[in-house]
XYZ file of C-alpha atoms in Angstrom:
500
model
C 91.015 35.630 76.324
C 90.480 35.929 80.015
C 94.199 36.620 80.584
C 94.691 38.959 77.592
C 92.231 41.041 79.424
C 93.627 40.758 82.650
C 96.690 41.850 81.317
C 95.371 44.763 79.390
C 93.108 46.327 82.763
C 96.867 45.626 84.932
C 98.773 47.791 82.149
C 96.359 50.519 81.807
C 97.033 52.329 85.084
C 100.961 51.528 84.360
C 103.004 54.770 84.929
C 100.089 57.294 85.760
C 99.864 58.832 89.097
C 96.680 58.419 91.574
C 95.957 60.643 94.724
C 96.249 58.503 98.213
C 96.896 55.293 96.024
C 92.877 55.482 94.648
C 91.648 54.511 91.377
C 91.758 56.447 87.780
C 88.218 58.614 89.143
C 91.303 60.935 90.828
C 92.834 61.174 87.673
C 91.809 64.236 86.986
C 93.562 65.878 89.770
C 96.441 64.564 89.378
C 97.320 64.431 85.623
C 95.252 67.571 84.371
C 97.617 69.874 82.331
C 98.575 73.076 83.405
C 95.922 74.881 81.285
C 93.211 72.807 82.742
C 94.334 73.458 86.708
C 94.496 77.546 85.135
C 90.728 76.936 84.045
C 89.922 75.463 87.358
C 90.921 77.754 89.738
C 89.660 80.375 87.270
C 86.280 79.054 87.195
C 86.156 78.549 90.935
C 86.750 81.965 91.956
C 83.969 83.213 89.257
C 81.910 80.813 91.266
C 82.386 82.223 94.798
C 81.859 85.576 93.552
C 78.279 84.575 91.673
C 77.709 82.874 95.483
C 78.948 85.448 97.125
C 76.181 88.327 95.119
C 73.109 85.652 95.084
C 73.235 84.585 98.628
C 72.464 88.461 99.842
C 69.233 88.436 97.799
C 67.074 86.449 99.646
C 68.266 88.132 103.051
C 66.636 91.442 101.594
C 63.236 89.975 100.175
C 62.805 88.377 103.652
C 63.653 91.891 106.301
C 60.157 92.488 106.777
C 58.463 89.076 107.464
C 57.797 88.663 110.752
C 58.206 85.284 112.250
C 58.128 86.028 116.281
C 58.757 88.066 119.080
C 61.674 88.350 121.510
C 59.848 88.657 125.031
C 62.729 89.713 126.932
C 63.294 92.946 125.281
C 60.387 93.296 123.357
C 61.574 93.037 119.787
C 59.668 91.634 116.901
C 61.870 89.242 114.876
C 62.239 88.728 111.357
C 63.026 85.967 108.669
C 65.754 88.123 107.727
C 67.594 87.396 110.848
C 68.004 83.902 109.894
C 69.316 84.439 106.432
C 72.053 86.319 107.607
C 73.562 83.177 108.399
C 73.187 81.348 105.329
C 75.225 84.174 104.249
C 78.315 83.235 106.729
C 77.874 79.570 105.939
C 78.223 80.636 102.183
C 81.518 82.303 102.968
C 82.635 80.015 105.141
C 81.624 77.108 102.184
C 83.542 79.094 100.084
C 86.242 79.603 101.571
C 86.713 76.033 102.684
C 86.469 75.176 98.905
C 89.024 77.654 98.091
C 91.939 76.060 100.310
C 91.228 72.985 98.696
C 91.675 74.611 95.081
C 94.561 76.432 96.672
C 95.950 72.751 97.372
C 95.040 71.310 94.232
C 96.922 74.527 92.508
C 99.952 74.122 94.619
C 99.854 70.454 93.217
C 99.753 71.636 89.592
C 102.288 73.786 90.301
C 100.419 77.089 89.640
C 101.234 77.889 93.524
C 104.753 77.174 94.500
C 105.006 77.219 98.553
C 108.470 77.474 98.576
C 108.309 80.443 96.978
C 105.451 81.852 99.054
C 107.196 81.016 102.579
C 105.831 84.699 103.268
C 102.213 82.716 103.775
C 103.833 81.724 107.226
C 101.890 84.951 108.225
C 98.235 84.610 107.688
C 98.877 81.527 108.981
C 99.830 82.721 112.180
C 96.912 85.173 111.901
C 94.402 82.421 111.348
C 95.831 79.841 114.177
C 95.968 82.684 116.796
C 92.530 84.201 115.755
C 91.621 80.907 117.090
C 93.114 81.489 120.266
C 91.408 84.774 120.438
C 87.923 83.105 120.002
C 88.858 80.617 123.008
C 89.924 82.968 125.167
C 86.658 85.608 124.446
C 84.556 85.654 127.668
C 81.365 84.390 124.900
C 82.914 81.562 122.624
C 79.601 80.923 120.990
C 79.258 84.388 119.776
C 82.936 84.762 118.665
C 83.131 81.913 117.050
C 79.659 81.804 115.017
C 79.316 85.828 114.675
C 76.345 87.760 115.835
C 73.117 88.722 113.487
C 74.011 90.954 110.927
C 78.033 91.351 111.524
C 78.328 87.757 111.786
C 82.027 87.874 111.730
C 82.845 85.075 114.046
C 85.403 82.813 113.438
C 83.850 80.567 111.043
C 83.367 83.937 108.932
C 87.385 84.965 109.221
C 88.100 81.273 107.772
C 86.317 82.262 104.948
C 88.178 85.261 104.176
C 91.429 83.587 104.220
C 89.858 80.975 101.945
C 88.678 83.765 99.657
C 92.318 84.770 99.577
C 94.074 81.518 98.997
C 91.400 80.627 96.231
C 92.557 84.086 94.463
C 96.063 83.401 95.070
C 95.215 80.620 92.517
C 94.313 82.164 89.585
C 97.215 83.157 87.917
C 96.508 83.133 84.437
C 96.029 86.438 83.265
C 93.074 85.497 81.247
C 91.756 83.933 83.791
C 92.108 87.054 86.046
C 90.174 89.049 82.919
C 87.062 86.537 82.862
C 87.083 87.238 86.461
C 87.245 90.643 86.103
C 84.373 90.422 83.999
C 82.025 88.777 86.607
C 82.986 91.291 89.343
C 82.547 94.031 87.821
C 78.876 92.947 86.665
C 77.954 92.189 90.549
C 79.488 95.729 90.977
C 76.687 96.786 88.120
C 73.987 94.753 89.801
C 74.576 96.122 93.350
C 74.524 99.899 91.718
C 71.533 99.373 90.059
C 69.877 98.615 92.906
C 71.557 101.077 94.528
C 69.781 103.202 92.376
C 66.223 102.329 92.922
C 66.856 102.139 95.868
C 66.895 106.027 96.163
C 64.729 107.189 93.521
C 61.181 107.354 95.562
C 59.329 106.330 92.927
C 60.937 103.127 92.263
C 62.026 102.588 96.650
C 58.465 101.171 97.016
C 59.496 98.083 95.399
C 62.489 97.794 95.937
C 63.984 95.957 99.605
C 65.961 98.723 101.526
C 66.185 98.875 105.236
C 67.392 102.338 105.372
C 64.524 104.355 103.296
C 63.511 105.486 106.503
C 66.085 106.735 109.559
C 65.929 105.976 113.034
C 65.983 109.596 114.579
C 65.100 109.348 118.156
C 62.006 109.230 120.790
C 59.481 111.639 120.853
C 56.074 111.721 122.868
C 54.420 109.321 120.681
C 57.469 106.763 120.150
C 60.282 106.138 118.140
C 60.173 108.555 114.997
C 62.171 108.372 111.698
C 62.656 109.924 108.728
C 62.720 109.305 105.168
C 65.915 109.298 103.463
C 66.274 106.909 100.403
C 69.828 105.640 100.806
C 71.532 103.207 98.191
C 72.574 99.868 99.779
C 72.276 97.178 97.039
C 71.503 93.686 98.444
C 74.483 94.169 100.590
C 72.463 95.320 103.860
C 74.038 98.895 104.255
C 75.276 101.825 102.744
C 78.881 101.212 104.510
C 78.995 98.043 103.114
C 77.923 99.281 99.114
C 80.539 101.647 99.744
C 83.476 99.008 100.702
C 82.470 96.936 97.717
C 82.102 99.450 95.062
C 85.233 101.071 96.144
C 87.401 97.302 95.255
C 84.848 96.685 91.933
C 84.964 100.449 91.156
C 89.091 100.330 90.646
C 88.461 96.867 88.194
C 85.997 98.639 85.532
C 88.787 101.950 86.063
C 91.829 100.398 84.962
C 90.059 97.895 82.582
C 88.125 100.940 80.525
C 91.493 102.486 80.237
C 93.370 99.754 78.931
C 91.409 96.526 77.758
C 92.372 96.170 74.113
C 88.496 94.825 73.293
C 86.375 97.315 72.623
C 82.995 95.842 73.928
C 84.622 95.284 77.186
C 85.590 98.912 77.258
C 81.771 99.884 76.833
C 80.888 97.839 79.247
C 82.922 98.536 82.077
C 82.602 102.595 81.584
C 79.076 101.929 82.145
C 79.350 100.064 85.037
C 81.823 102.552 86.248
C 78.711 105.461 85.809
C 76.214 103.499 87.617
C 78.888 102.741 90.520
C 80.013 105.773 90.701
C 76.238 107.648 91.017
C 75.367 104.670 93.183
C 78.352 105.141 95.639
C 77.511 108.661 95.789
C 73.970 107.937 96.620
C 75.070 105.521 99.724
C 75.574 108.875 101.626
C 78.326 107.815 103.750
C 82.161 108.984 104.131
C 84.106 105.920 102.988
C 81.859 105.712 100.054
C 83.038 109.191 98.329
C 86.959 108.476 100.401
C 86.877 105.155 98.475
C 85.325 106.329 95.324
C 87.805 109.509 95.193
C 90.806 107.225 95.992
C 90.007 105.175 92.927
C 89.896 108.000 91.148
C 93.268 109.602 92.183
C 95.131 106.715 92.166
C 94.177 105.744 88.888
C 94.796 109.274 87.480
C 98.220 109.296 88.404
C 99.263 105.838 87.253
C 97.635 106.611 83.795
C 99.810 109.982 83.860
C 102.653 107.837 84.714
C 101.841 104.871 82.159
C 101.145 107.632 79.662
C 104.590 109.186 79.502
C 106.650 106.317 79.673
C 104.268 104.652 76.892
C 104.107 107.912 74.906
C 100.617 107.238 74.573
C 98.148 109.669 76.263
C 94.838 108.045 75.583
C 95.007 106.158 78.700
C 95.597 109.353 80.961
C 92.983 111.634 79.131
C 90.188 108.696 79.310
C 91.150 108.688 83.304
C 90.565 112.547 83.484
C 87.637 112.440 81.670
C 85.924 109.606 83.533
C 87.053 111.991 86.648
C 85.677 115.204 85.394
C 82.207 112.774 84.948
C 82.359 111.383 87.772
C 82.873 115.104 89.524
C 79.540 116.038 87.276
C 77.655 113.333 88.646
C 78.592 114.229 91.810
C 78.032 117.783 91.403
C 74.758 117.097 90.068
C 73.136 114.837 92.561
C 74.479 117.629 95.038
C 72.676 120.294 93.289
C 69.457 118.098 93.528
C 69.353 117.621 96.932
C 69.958 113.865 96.469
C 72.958 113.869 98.345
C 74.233 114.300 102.024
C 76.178 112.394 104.955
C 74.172 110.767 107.073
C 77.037 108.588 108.740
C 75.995 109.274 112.248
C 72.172 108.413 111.550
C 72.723 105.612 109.608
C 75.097 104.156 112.210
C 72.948 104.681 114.901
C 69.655 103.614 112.886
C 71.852 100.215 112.064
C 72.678 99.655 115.398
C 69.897 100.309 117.210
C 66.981 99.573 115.073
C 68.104 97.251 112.600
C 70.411 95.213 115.081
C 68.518 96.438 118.629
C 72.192 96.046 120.276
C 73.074 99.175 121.288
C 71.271 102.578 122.560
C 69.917 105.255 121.118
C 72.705 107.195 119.983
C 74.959 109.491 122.056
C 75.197 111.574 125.290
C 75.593 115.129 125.249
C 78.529 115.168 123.833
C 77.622 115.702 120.268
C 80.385 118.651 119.330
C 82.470 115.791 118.585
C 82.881 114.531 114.774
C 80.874 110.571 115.047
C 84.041 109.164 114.032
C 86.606 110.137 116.409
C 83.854 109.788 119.117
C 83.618 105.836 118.436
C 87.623 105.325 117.327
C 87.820 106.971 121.375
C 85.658 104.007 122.615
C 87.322 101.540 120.467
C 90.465 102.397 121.300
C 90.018 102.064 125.496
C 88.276 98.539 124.637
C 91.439 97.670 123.277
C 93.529 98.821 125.995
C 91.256 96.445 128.484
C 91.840 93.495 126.613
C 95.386 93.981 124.740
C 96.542 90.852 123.950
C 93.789 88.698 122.570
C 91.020 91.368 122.321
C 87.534 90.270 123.375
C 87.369 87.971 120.788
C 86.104 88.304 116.699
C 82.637 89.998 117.088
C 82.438 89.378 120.550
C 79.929 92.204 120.679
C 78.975 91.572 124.490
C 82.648 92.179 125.882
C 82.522 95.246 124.007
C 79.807 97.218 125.393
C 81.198 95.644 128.981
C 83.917 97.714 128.442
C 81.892 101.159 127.679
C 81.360 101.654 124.124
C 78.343 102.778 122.717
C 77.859 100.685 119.860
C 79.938 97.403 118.963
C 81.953 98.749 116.296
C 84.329 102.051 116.036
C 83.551 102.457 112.370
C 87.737 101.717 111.914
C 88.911 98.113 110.740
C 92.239 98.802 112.262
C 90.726 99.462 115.380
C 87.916 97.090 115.043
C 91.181 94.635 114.858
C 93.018 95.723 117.484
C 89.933 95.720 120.061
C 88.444 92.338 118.796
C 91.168 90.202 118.129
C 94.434 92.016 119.976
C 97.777 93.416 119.720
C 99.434 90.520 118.559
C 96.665 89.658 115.580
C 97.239 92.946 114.667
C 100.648 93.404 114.025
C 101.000 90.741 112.238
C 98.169 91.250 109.903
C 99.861 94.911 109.653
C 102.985 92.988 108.126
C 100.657 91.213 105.843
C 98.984 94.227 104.717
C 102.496 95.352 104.198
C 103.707 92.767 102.562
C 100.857 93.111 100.078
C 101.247 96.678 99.240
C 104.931 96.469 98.403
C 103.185 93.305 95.837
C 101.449 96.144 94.665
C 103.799 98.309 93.867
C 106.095 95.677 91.955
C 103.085 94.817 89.790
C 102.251 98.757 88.807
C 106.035 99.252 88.276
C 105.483 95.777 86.022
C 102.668 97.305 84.678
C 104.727 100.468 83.514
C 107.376 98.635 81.572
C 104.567 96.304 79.859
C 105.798 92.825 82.711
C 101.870 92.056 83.282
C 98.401 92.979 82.278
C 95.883 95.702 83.215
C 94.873 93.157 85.761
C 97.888 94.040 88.205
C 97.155 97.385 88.309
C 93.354 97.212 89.011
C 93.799 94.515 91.928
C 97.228 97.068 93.261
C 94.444 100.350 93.583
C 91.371 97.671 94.547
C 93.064 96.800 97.787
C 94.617 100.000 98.570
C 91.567 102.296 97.714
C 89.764 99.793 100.216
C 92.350 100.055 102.834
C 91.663 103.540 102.633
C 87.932 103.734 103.307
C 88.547 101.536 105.857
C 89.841 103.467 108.287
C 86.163 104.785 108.305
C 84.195 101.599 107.480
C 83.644 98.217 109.144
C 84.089 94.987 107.606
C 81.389 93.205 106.851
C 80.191 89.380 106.028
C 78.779 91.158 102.301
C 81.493 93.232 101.907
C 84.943 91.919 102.905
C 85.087 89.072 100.978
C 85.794 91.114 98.041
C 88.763 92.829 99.428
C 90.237 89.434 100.377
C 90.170 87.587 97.089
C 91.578 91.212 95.992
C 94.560 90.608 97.978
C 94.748 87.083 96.478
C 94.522 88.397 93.067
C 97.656 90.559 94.433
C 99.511 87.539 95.638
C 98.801 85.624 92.171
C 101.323 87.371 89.962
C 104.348 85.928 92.563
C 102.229 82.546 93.337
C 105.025 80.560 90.989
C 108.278 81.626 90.000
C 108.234 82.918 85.988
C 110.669 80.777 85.336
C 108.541 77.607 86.941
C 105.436 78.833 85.040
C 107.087 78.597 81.416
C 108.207 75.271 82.305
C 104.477 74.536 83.572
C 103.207 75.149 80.200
């Protein structure tokens, strides 16, 4: 009996395949079906979002307990400060997680590399944003992040982690579910948004920027109240940069989601994004929310005459002519104005105590030229690497007023250099001609509703950006965006059918 059941445990394994030569506990790696490695990466990436939204909360309840004082420039600190980077090692967990799904995916199949040999280029991005780091005249700094930005290097391996994890999910169903999850975050983050500016309800509700830094007087610094949305996403710029990516998903899936209830949900969503991006105050909030908008307005025109259908292009125009009410109606109340300069300085200088009080006399000047002026001559003192990802210090060596020129692209260029930059150009590139394959698939009925929200996601972003920052709460949105983008060519067609 012995040997009968020596032979039966021997002949068990027979045949099957076991990662690194390990026992049947890897199994389930290795021999899950295709559907199963679909549900997987699916799941994952609904995961890092949920992580992503519930790791900001605490940062907000804590801004205003004090825990100690910084002697050398007299600041008080607070818990907050701390929390901040529980929210980089979140992103950075994250995105460590998501190369290994990325892995796992390629080793299902669901990624082919050898179709992707365009990946060569973040690659490069990420090894030489390394070298950047090194070479920054603070390593410590560049590499963990400072307070609030925290976009170190740690931080930029997250993004990329972000992406390859939404490379992975290329199910369409899958991308749906998804869609379902961000778009609720987008809900929850214009909600309190909301609250955020309504006076009555601000009381009880976290916001750093219900009052404005706005100068010295005889008595000390002075501010003034402004109610300004941010969500749990620390400021208005970043509200804006998220909204503007989660906007574009409730768009396209209102206008052409088949379910009904899904339909109802998102349009709502949509209305409390689109009063609570107007309520943020800022420029790349109503540039991000109009591109949306736009771009969605003239694909539906588009989809609507080739499909001979023109539900899906009068929906989009009425959804515009609400959204230009909304507008029109917080504007009439007073509720709305641009604060960008304020708010930039008050974020600087108050929340972040890293810069001065605002500007010289030069005030003529439009804010956002001013700053793209001092990011630009940072970048022409340090060219080729940059000073190094949020090397803050190097920055204000080199004469700017604040660490950031309120421009990714030239954020980019002065932290990380000339050569990071043009190649993440060509990746940006690269992903916008993705885009436009998927819309024109999305005309003649190739892929889903999906295709087209991710296309005007990450190209309504890319727009705001050029007067935004990036931002630990923020950016990770835009990258799994672009991963979403780079899902529909992960595997050949051809492969896939023969996957399932």
């Amino acid at each position: 009996m012995s040997k009968a059941k020596e032979k039966k445990e021997v002949t068990t394994n027979q045949g099957k395949k076991h990662l690194f030569g390990s026992s049947e506990k890897s199994d389930f790696i290795l021999n899950m079906s295709a559907e199963s490695a679909q549900k997987l990466c699916g799941v994952y990436s609904i995961i890092a979002v949920l992580v992503l939204c519930v790791i900001t909360i605490p940062y907000y309840f804590t801004q205003n307990i004090k825990y100690g004082m910084d002697e050398s420039v007299n600041r008080t600190l607070y818990l907050n400060e701390k929390f901040i980077f529980f929210i980089s090692a979140a992103v950075l967990a994250v995105g460590f997680v998501g190369f290994i799904i990325f892995l796992i995916a390629n080793m299902k199949k669901q990624v082919e590399l050898k179709d992707n040999k365009s990946l060569i280029v973040p690659l490069a991005v990420v090894l030489l944003s390394v070298i950047s780091c090194l070479l920054s005249a603070d390593i410590f700094t560049s590499f963990y992040g400072y307070l609030d930005r925290s976009e170190g290097m740690l931080t930029i391996l997250g993004y990329w982690g972000l992406f390859a994890a939404g490379m992975t999910v290329t199910a369409d169903d899958r991308r749906v579910k998804l869609s379902d999850f961000i778009v609720g975050i987008g809900a929850f983050e214009a909600i309190v948004g909301i609250l955020q500016a309504i006076p009555a309800t601000a009381k009880i509700v976290p916001n750093y920027f219900k009052e404005i830094f706005s100068g010295f007087s005889s008595g000390g610094m002075t501010y003034t109240k402004e109610y300004i949305a941010t969500g749990f996403l620390c400021t208005p710029f970043a509200l804006a940069a998220v909204l503007t990516v989660i906007s574009a998903f409730a768009l396209n899936g209102m206008l052409y989601d088949d379910k009904k209830a899904r339909k109802i949900f998102y349009a709502i969503s949509l209305t409390l994004m689109t009063a609570a991006d107007i309520l943020a105050c800022v420029v790349p909030a109503i540039l991000g929310l109009g591109a949306v908008y736009v771009i969605s307005l003239i694909i539906a025109a588009v989809k609507s005459g080739v499909a001979k259908d023109k539900k899906p292009f009068i929906a989009c125009l009425v959804a515009f002519i609400v959204a230009g009410g909304i507008f029109a109606g917080l504007f009439a109340s007073n509720e709305f104005r641009l604060m960008d300069e304020k708010i930039i300085f008050h974020d600087s200088f108050d929340r972040l105590s890293i810069t001065g009080t605002g500007r010289g006399d030069d005030t003529d000047q439009w804010i956002y030229p001013y700053l793209w002026d001092d990011g630009m001559y940072t970048a022409e003192q340090n060219l080729i690497w940059g000073t190094g990802p949020d090397n803050w210090g190097t920055i204000f060596e080199s004469g700017a007023i604040i660490d950031r020129s309120y421009n990714e692209y030239i954020d980019l260029l002065q932290s990380r250099g000339l050569i990071i930059f043009a190649l993440t150009i060509v990746f940006l590139i690269m992903t916008i001609v993705k885009m436009c394959k998927l819309v024109a698939g999305f005309m003649k009925d190739k892929n889903g509703w999906t295709g087209c929200a991710v296309s005007a996601a990450v190209l309504c972003y890319l727009i705001q950006a050029f007067f935004n920052i990036s931002s630990v709460t923020s950016s990770p949105y835009f990258w799994l965006a672009a991963g979403l983008v780079w899902s529909f060519t992960a595997v050949k067609s051809s492969a896939k059918k023969k996957a399932n």
